[in-house]
Short mmCIF file of C-alpha atoms in Angstrom, two decimals:
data_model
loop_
_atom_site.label_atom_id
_atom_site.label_comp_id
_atom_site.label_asym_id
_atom_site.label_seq_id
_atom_site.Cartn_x
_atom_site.Cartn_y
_atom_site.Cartn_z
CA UNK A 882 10.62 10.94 0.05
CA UNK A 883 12.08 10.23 -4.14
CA UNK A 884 11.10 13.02 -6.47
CA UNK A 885 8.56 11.52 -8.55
CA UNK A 886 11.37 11.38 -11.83
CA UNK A 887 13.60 9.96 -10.37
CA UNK A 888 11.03 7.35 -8.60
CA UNK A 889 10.16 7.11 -12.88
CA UNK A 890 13.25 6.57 -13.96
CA UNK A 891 14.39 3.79 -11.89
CA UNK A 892 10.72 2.03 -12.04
CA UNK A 893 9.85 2.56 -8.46
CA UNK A 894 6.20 2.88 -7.26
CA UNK A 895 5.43 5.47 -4.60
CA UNK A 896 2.72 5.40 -1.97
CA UNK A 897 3.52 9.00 -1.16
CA UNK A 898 4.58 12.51 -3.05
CA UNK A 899 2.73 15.12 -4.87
CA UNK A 900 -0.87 14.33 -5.65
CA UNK A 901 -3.22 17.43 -6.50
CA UNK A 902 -6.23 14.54 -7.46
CA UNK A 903 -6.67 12.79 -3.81
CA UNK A 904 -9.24 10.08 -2.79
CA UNK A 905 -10.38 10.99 0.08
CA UNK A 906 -9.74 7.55 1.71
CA UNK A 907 -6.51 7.41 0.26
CA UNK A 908 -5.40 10.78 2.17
CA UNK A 909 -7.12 9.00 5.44
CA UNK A 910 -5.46 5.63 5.26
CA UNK A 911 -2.16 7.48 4.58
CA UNK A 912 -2.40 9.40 7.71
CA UNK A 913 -2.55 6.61 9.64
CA UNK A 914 0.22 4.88 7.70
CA UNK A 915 2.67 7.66 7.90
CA UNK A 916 2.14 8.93 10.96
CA UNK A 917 1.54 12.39 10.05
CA UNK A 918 -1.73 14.00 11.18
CA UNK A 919 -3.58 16.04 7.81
CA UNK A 920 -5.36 19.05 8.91
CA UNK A 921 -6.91 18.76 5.43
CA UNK A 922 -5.83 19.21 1.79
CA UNK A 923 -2.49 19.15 0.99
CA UNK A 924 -1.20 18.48 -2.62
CA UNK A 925 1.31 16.36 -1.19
CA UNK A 926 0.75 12.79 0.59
CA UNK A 927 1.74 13.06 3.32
CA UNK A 928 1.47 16.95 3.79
CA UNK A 929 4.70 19.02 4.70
CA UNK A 930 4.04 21.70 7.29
CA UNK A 931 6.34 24.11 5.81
CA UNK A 932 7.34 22.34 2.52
CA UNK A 933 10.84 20.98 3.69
CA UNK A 934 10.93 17.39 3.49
CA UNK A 935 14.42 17.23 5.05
CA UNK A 936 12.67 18.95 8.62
CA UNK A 937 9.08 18.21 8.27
CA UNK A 938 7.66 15.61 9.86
CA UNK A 939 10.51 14.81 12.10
CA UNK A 940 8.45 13.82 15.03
CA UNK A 941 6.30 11.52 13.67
CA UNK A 942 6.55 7.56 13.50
CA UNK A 943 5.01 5.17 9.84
CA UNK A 944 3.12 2.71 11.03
CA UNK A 945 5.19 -0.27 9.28
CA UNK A 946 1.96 -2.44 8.84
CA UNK A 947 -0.50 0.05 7.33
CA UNK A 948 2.63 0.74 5.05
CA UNK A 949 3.00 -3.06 4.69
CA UNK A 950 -0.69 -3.33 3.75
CA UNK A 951 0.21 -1.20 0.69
CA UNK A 952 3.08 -3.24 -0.36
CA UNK A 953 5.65 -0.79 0.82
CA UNK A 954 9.04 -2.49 1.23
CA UNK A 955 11.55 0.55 1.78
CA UNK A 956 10.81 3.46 3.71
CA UNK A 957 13.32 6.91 2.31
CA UNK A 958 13.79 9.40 4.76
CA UNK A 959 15.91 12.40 4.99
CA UNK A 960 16.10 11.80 8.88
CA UNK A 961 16.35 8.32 11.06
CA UNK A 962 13.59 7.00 11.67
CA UNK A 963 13.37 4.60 15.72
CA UNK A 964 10.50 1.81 14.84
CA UNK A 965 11.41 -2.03 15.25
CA UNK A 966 9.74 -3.32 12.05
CA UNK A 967 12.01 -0.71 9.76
CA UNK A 968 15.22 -2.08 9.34
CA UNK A 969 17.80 0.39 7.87
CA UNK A 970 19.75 -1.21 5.02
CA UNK A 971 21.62 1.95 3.85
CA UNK A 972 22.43 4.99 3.86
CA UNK A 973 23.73 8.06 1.79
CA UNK A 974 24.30 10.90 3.52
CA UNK A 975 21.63 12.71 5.11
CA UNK A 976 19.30 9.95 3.25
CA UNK A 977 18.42 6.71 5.18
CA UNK A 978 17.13 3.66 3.51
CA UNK A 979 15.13 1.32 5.56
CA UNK A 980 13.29 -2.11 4.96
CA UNK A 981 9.58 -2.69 5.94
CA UNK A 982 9.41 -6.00 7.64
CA UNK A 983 5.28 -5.81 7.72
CA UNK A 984 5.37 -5.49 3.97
CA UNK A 985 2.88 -7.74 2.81
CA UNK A 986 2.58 -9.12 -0.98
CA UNK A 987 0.71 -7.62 -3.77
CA UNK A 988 -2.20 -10.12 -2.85
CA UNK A 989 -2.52 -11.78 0.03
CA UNK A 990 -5.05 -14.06 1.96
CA UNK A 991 -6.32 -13.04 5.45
CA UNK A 992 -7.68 -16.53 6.87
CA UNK A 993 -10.37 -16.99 8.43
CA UNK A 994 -9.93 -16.22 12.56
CA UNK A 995 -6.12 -15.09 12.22
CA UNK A 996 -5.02 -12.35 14.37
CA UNK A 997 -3.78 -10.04 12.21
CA UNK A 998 -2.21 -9.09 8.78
CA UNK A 999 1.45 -11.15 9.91
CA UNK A 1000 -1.26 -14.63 9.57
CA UNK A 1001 -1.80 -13.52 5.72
CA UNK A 1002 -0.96 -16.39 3.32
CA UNK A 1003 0.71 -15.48 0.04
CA UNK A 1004 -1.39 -16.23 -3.12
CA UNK A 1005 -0.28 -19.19 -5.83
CA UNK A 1006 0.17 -16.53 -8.20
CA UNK A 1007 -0.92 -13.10 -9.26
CA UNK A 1008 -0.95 -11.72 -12.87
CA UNK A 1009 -1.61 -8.09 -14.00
CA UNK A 1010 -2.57 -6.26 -17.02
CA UNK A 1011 -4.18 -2.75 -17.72
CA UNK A 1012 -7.67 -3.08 -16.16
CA UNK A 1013 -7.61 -6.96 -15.24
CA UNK A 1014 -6.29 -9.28 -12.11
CA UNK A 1015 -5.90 -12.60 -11.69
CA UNK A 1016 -4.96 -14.58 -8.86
CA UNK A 1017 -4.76 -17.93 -7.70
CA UNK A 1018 -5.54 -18.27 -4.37
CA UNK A 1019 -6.39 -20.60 -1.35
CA UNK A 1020 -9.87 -20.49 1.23
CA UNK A 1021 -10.63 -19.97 3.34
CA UNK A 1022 -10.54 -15.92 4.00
CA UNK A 1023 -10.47 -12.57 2.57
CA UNK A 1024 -8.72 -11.97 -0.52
CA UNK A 1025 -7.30 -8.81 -0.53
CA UNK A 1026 -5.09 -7.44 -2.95
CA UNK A 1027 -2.83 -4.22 -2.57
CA UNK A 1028 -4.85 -2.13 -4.97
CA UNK A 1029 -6.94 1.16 -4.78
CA UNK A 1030 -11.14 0.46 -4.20
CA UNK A 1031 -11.63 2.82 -6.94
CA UNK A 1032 -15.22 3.32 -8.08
CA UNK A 1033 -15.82 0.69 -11.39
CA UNK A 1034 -13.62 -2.41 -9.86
CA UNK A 1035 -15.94 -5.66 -10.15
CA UNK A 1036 -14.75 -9.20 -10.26
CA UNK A 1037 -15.38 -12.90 -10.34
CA UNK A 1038 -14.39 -16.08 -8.11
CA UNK A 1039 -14.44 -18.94 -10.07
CA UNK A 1040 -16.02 -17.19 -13.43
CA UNK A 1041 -19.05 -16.48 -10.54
CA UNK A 1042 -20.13 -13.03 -9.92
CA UNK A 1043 -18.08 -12.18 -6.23
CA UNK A 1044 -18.44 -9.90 -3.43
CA UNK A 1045 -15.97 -6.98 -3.78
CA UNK A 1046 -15.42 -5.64 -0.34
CA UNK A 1047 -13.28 -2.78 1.04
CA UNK A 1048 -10.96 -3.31 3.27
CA UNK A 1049 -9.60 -1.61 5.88
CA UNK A 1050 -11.37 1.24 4.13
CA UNK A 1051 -9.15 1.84 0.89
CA UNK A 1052 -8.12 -1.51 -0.37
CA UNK A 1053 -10.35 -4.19 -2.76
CA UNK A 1054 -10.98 -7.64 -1.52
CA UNK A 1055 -13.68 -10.88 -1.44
CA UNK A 1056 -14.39 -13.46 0.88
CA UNK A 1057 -13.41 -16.85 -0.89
CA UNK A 1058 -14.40 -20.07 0.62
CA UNK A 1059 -12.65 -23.25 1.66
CA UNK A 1060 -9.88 -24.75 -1.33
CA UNK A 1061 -8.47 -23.28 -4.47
CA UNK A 1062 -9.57 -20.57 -6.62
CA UNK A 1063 -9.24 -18.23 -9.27
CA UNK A 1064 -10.69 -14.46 -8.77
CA UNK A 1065 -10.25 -12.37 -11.19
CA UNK A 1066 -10.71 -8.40 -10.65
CA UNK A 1067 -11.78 -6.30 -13.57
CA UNK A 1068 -11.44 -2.50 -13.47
CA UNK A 1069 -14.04 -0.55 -15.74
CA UNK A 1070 -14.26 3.15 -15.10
CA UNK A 1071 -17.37 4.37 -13.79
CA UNK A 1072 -18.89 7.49 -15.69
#
């Protein structure tokens, strides 16, 4: 795990570390996708048993594809981690470095009877600003985009009122039909 600063400083985005304001699904999902169980709050995602990142957590396995599903491409531990689908691409002394090969894109298109996340199809493109998304994408599927369902998201396919769904319990999506679209998520605080 990167302390936050230095995480800051180099412009890296973290899916874990300390956290004191949780969602609830959030701290769920995360359990599953590091492997290591919660036995309830914890300011830290995931929790440390005794507060020692370099021994805590040891025996316990990420789940590359939940990991994936969040856009996580490199896994930091302070131990070796033994799962096919995390490649280690370096390492600096008792710090390993290792490559999600489940990682999935920002935004990605789950068609419609594919197995699993590895039959997503990559958007045409995906644009971001504070509070707004908009992607390009191809039906038919669900549209799901790496992104926190936090309460006030609503969007549009095609300038049309959509169907936000959650998926896989913690992430924002919509069903878009057959051909090309553009869906465009809006994020409006709730009060």
């Amino acid at each position: 795990s990167l302390p936050q600063q230095v995480a800051a400083v180099n412009g890296f985005e973290l899916a874990d570390g300390v956290n004191p304001m949780q969602l609830a699904a959030y701290a769920r999902f995360m359990e599953q996708a590091s492997g290591v169980p919660s036995k309830g709050y914890s300011v830290t995602i995931p929790p440390y048993g005794t507060g020692d990142p370099v021994v805590d957590n040891q025996n316990y396995l990420p789940n590359p594809e939940k990991l994936g599903m969040l856009n996580v491409k490199y896994v930091v531990s302070a131990f070796p981690l033994e799962e096919n689908q995390l490649v280690q691409v370096a390492r600096f002394s008792n710090i390993w470095v290792y490559e999600n090969r489940s990682v999935l894109p920002k935004a990605w298109v789950q068609m419609e009877g594919a197995g699993d996340e590895k039959d997503a199809g990559a958007v045409a493109s995906i644009s971001r600003r504070p509070g707004r998304i908009e992607v390009k994408a191809e039906g038919p599927g669900m549209l799901t985009l790496s992104e926190i369902a936090y309460p006030g998201w609503g969007m549009t396919v095609d300038r049309a009122p959509g169907s936000l769904v959650v998926v896989e319990g913690l992430l924002i999506g919509t069903p878009i039909p057959a051909g090309s679209h553009q869906v465009v998520f809006s994020y409006r605080p709730t009060l």
